[in-house]
């Protein structure tokens, strides 16, 4: 069994570009929102609620950001609430994007039929 890009490489590349664009948009929006939280005067409890909403909206992109929250008795400020991009996780995600489609072609499935199912997504 070959694990190369046989059959469907074009489809996987297109899907990878689409995934990268969706992730980039969500990450940019999350980054902007986290910056807004940092500038606002929030209590820790309100910050946690806002982060929950941001996490739900960001989807899988949320796990690419490392967030340091203030302690229970610390005030929320730019020093106690920080965030940064987890570059190694981003590299791992970028390496694996679109690969699930390639693995499906290795099962001996009919490429055209699988592509029809894929388009329905």
XYZ file of N, CA, C and O in Angstrom:
484
model
N 0.848 -1.180 0.000
C 0.000 0.000 0.000
C 0.886 1.234 0.000
O 1.791 1.362 0.802
N 0.616 2.143 -0.869
C 1.394 3.364 -0.999
C 0.772 4.471 -0.149
O -0.429 4.632 -0.105
N 1.630 5.219 0.530
C 1.128 6.320 1.348
C 1.474 7.662 0.730
O 1.485 8.668 1.382
N 1.768 7.683 -0.548
C 2.072 8.932 -1.243
C 0.800 9.637 -1.668
O -0.306 9.233 -1.337
N 0.968 10.669 -2.443
C -0.175 11.450 -2.918
C -0.695 10.853 -4.218
O -0.599 11.463 -5.271
N -1.226 9.675 -4.167
C -1.753 9.051 -5.369
C -3.249 9.270 -5.434
O -3.955 9.037 -4.459
N -3.720 9.718 -6.557
C -5.155 9.902 -6.747
C -5.746 10.865 -5.740
O -5.744 10.610 -4.566
N -6.212 11.976 -6.175
C -6.876 12.903 -5.275
C -5.962 13.951 -4.693
O -6.355 14.703 -3.832
N -4.711 14.006 -5.135
C -3.800 15.019 -4.630
C -4.331 16.415 -4.883
O -4.215 17.299 -4.055
N -4.929 16.593 -6.027
C -5.476 17.899 -6.390
C -6.618 18.286 -5.454
O -6.701 19.404 -4.980
N -7.486 17.321 -5.175
C -8.605 17.582 -4.272
C -8.091 17.902 -2.869
O -8.600 18.790 -2.206
N -7.082 17.176 -2.424
C -6.548 17.394 -1.083
C -5.887 18.765 -0.997
O -6.007 19.442 0.016
N -5.177 19.175 -2.032
C -4.553 20.502 -2.021
C -5.613 21.594 -1.930
O -5.479 22.549 -1.185
N -6.678 21.439 -2.684
C -7.761 22.419 -2.643
C -8.406 22.474 -1.273
O -8.699 23.545 -0.749
N -8.607 21.318 -0.680
C -9.195 21.259 0.658
C -8.234 21.888 1.672
O -8.657 22.589 2.588
N -6.954 21.626 1.509
C -5.957 22.196 2.416
C -5.950 23.713 2.368
O -5.870 24.381 3.393
N -6.064 24.265 1.172
C -6.108 25.726 1.013
C -7.359 26.278 1.689
O -7.313 27.303 2.380
N -8.471 25.577 1.507
C -9.725 26.009 2.123
C -9.616 25.958 3.652
O -10.008 26.898 4.343
N -9.076 24.861 4.189
C -8.911 24.725 5.638
C -7.997 25.814 6.185
O -8.274 26.392 7.230
N -6.916 26.082 5.476
C -5.963 27.103 5.925
C -6.634 28.477 5.967
O -6.453 29.234 6.913
N -7.442 28.787 4.974
C -8.145 30.060 4.939
C -9.159 30.186 6.068
O -9.250 31.237 6.713
N -9.909 29.119 6.320
C -10.890 29.151 7.408
C -10.187 29.320 8.750
O -10.628 30.114 9.586
N -9.113 28.580 8.940
C -8.366 28.665 10.195
C -7.763 30.059 10.370
O -7.812 30.645 11.448
N -7.221 30.626 9.305
C -6.614 31.958 9.373
C -7.651 33.014 9.763
O -7.402 33.855 10.618
N -8.828 32.948 9.154
C -9.883 33.911 9.489
C -10.311 33.790 10.949
O -10.469 34.788 11.651
N -10.502 32.564 11.402
C -10.924 32.355 12.792
C -9.834 32.787 13.769
O -10.125 33.374 14.813
N -8.587 32.500 13.425
C -7.482 32.864 14.306
C -7.327 34.380 14.384
O -7.107 34.933 15.467
N -7.461 35.062 13.263
C -7.370 36.529 13.262
C -8.487 37.146 14.098
O -8.259 38.086 14.859
N -9.680 36.614 13.954
C -10.809 37.135 14.717
C -10.609 36.881 16.213
O -10.867 37.767 17.039
N -10.129 35.688 16.563
C -9.852 35.357 17.963
C -8.767 36.272 18.522
O -8.891 36.789 19.632
N -7.702 36.483 17.753
C -6.586 37.324 18.190
C -7.072 38.753 18.482
O -6.705 39.351 19.498
N -7.907 39.255 17.597
C -8.453 40.603 17.774
C -9.314 40.665 19.037
O -9.229 41.612 19.825
N -10.113 39.648 19.237
C -11.004 39.603 20.401
C -10.214 39.505 21.702
O -10.558 40.160 22.696
N -9.154 38.702 21.711
C -8.316 38.589 22.907
C -7.663 39.930 23.228
O -7.540 40.302 24.396
N -7.241 40.652 22.207
C -6.674 41.981 22.412
C -7.684 42.938 23.017
O -7.343 43.761 23.883
N -8.932 42.815 22.576
C -9.995 43.650 23.146
C -10.203 43.320 24.620
O -10.373 44.224 25.446
N -10.184 42.025 24.959
C -10.337 41.620 26.360
C -9.226 42.216 27.210
O -9.446 42.635 28.336
N -8.028 42.229 26.652
C -6.869 42.725 27.380
C -7.009 44.227 27.676
O -6.571 44.694 28.722
N -7.612 44.964 26.786
C -7.763 46.418 26.949
C -8.969 46.800 27.813
O -9.026 47.891 28.352
N -9.946 45.912 27.930
C -11.149 46.211 28.695
C -10.899 46.034 30.191
O -9.998 45.313 30.611
N -11.704 46.680 30.968
C -11.663 46.516 32.426
C -12.700 45.455 32.792
O -13.874 45.746 32.976
N -12.259 44.207 32.865
C -13.165 43.097 33.159
C -12.791 42.454 34.491
O -11.633 42.480 34.896
N -13.769 41.853 35.130
C -13.460 41.022 36.282
C -13.025 39.660 35.746
O -13.276 39.316 34.581
N -12.394 38.882 36.590
C -11.911 37.568 36.154
C -13.071 36.666 35.710
O -12.973 35.964 34.710
N -14.180 36.713 36.424
C -15.336 35.870 36.080
C -15.923 36.257 34.725
O -16.255 35.380 33.919
N -16.031 37.536 34.475
C -16.553 37.996 33.182
C -15.578 37.612 32.069
O -15.989 37.182 30.987
N -14.286 37.732 32.351
C -13.267 37.346 31.368
C -13.407 35.873 31.009
O -13.354 35.503 29.830
N -13.612 35.024 32.010
C -13.770 33.588 31.744
C -15.005 33.310 30.892
O -14.964 32.460 29.987
N -16.085 34.023 31.155
C -17.294 33.858 30.335
C -17.045 34.305 28.895
O -17.454 33.630 27.939
N -16.367 35.445 28.757
C -16.054 35.956 27.421
C -15.126 34.991 26.674
O -15.277 34.785 25.471
N -14.158 34.418 27.392
C -13.246 33.451 26.767
C -13.994 32.208 26.299
O -13.678 31.642 25.252
N -14.979 31.777 27.076
C -15.788 30.624 26.676
C -16.522 30.889 25.371
O -16.557 30.036 24.478
N -17.082 32.076 25.256
C -17.788 32.444 24.019
C -16.801 32.538 22.859
O -17.083 32.083 21.742
N -15.626 33.113 23.112
C -14.609 33.233 22.064
C -14.123 31.856 21.628
O -13.870 31.618 20.446
N -13.983 30.944 22.585
C -13.540 29.583 22.270
C -14.553 28.883 21.376
O -14.183 28.230 20.400
N -15.814 29.035 21.702
C -16.855 28.397 20.893
C -16.862 28.965 19.476
O -17.001 28.236 18.503
N -16.683 30.262 19.360
C -16.700 30.906 18.051
C -15.455 30.557 17.229
O -15.527 30.401 16.012
N -14.307 30.420 17.894
C -13.049 30.157 17.188
C -12.924 28.702 16.746
O -12.188 28.394 15.812
N -13.619 27.811 17.419
C -13.539 26.403 17.057
C -12.150 25.833 17.286
O -11.478 26.171 18.268
N -11.668 24.998 16.380
C -10.365 24.353 16.549
C -9.180 25.330 16.571
O -8.115 24.991 17.064
N -9.363 26.527 16.055
C -8.273 27.512 16.053
C -7.908 27.928 17.472
O -6.789 28.380 17.723
N -8.816 27.752 18.422
C -8.579 28.175 19.805
C -7.391 27.436 20.423
O -6.646 27.997 21.212
N -7.205 26.181 20.048
C -6.115 25.401 20.650
C -4.740 25.819 20.140
O -3.721 25.365 20.653
N -4.693 26.692 19.162
C -3.416 27.175 18.644
C -2.897 28.387 19.413
O -1.816 28.881 19.131
N -3.681 28.857 20.377
C -3.303 30.030 21.157
C -3.079 29.613 22.609
O -3.911 28.933 23.202
N -1.927 30.010 23.160
C -1.642 29.775 24.570
C -2.120 30.993 25.344
O -1.748 32.114 25.020
N -2.948 30.766 26.355
C -3.521 31.863 27.124
C -3.124 31.707 28.584
O -3.262 30.629 29.162
N -2.611 32.784 29.153
C -2.301 32.812 30.581
C -3.362 33.666 31.252
O -3.533 34.839 30.931
N -4.087 33.048 32.162
C -5.162 33.735 32.868
C -4.655 34.282 34.195
O -3.739 33.717 34.799
N -5.263 35.350 34.686
C -4.885 35.864 35.999
C -5.313 34.890 37.089
O -6.280 34.137 36.917
N -4.590 34.901 38.192
C -4.950 34.061 39.329
C -6.269 34.499 39.938
O -6.831 35.532 39.571
N -6.732 33.718 40.882
C -8.039 33.983 41.476
C -8.115 35.372 42.128
O -9.130 36.041 42.044
N -7.060 35.822 42.749
C -7.085 37.107 43.443
C -6.360 38.212 42.677
O -6.192 39.309 43.196
N -5.928 37.925 41.457
C -5.219 38.928 40.662
C -6.206 39.756 39.835
O -7.219 39.228 39.372
N -5.903 41.022 39.627
C -6.753 41.831 38.735
C -6.466 41.459 37.280
O -5.391 40.967 36.948
N -7.430 41.689 36.426
C -7.253 41.418 35.000
C -6.566 42.632 34.372
O -7.083 43.739 34.409
N -5.384 42.409 33.838
C -4.636 43.487 33.186
C -3.793 42.871 32.070
O -3.757 41.649 31.901
N -3.101 43.709 31.341
C -2.246 43.230 30.249
C -1.077 42.395 30.785
O -0.508 41.590 30.061
N -0.735 42.592 32.047
C 0.354 41.811 32.646
C -0.111 40.439 33.113
O 0.646 39.471 33.073
N -1.346 40.346 33.580
C -1.829 39.075 34.131
C -2.594 38.238 33.109
O -2.722 37.033 33.273
N -3.115 38.860 32.079
C -3.827 38.139 31.025
C -3.036 38.299 29.731
O -3.020 39.360 29.120
N -2.336 37.245 29.352
C -1.509 37.289 28.136
C -1.867 36.129 27.228
O -2.416 35.119 27.667
N -1.521 36.278 25.974
C -1.770 35.212 25.002
C -0.666 35.247 23.948
O -0.073 36.286 23.682
N -0.386 34.072 23.392
C 0.628 33.963 22.345
C 0.268 32.801 21.429
O -0.484 31.904 21.801
N 0.817 32.830 20.252
C 0.570 31.781 19.267
C 1.448 30.579 19.575
O 2.646 30.712 19.812
N 0.843 29.411 19.596
C 1.590 28.167 19.826
C 2.078 27.684 18.459
O 1.383 26.970 17.747
N 3.272 28.101 18.088
C 3.788 27.869 16.734
C 3.977 26.394 16.387
O 3.734 25.986 15.258
N 4.386 25.594 17.351
C 4.602 24.177 17.056
C 3.272 23.477 16.732
O 3.196 22.673 15.809
N 2.223 23.802 17.459
C 0.906 23.223 17.155
C 0.428 23.669 15.777
O -0.155 22.889 15.031
N 0.683 24.936 15.449
C 0.300 25.443 14.135
C 1.034 24.670 13.036
O 0.437 24.291 12.031
N 2.321 24.410 13.231
C 3.082 23.621 12.241
C 2.493 22.231 12.078
O 2.364 21.725 10.964
N 2.139 21.592 13.190
C 1.564 20.248 13.125
C 0.242 20.246 12.372
O -0.012 19.369 11.548
N -0.586 21.223 12.645
C -1.893 21.317 11.972
C -1.699 21.553 10.481
O -2.364 20.930 9.657
N -0.784 22.437 10.137
C -0.559 22.745 8.713
C -0.024 21.531 7.969
O -0.343 21.316 6.811
N 0.816 20.728 8.637
C 1.357 19.529 7.992
C 0.275 18.494 7.718
O 0.352 17.755 6.747
N -0.722 18.425 8.572
C -1.723 17.359 8.440
C -2.977 17.775 7.686
O -3.837 16.938 7.437
N -3.114 19.045 7.310
C -4.355 19.474 6.672
C -4.549 18.816 5.308
O -3.622 18.680 4.530
N -5.764 18.355 5.080
C -6.120 17.731 3.815
C -5.722 16.276 3.695
O -6.084 15.604 2.750
N -5.004 15.732 4.678
C -4.504 14.362 4.557
C -5.575 13.301 4.749
O -5.446 12.208 4.247
N -6.621 13.617 5.494
C -7.660 12.615 5.707
C -8.294 12.203 4.392
O -8.678 11.077 4.206
N -8.358 13.111 3.449
C -8.923 12.789 2.146
C -7.997 11.844 1.399
O -8.440 10.899 0.765
N -6.702 12.050 1.508
C -5.748 11.182 0.833
C -5.812 9.761 1.379
O -5.741 8.801 0.641
N -5.965 9.613 2.668
C -6.033 8.282 3.262
C -7.258 7.524 2.759
O -7.231 6.326 2.617
N -8.323 8.213 2.491
C -9.537 7.562 2.015
C -9.325 6.914 0.654
O -9.913 5.893 0.348
N -8.455 7.505 -0.156
C -8.204 6.959 -1.487
C -7.370 5.687 -1.430
O -7.311 4.945 -2.385
N -6.731 5.382 -0.333
C -5.871 4.212 -0.238
C -6.656 2.948 0.054
O -6.118 1.867 -0.002
N -7.922 3.054 0.371
C -8.730 1.902 0.745
C -9.248 1.128 -0.460
O -10.002 0.185 -0.299
N -8.878 1.551 -1.634
C -9.382 0.892 -2.828
C -10.745 1.432 -3.236
O -11.438 0.825 -4.041
N -11.135 2.535 -2.661
C -12.420 3.147 -3.015
C -12.341 3.740 -4.410
O -11.275 4.094 -4.889
N -13.464 3.872 -5.016
C -13.552 4.523 -6.311
C -13.370 6.022 -6.119
O -14.111 6.656 -5.368
N -12.404 6.607 -6.775
C -12.089 8.022 -6.594
C -13.235 8.944 -6.934
O -13.539 9.871 -6.200
N -13.906 8.694 -8.052
C -15.004 9.558 -8.478
C -16.160 9.538 -7.497
O -16.754 10.568 -7.177
N -16.468 8.366 -7.008
C -17.572 8.226 -6.054
C -17.242 8.939 -4.740
O -18.083 9.632 -4.164
N -16.015 8.763 -4.277
C -15.593 9.416 -3.050
C -15.620 10.937 -3.218
O -16.043 11.670 -2.326
N -15.190 11.413 -4.370
C -15.205 12.853 -4.641
C -16.631 13.389 -4.595
O -16.881 14.459 -4.067
N -17.611 12.635 -5.115
C -19.014 13.052 -5.068
C -19.492 13.217 -3.623
O -20.175 14.172 -3.288
N -19.093 12.280 -2.762
C -19.449 12.388 -1.341
C -18.777 13.598 -0.713
O -19.375 14.307 0.082
N -17.545 13.829 -1.073
C -16.782 14.941 -0.532
C -17.420 16.288 -0.907
O -17.531 17.177 -0.076
N -17.862 16.411 -2.131
C -18.472 17.654 -2.611
C -19.758 17.944 -1.831
O -20.117 19.094 -1.621
N -20.451 16.916 -1.371
C -21.700 17.101 -0.633
C -21.456 17.733 0.737
O -22.372 18.265 1.341
N -20.221 17.668 1.239
C -19.924 18.268 2.543
C -20.100 19.717 2.404
O -20.205 20.616 2.881
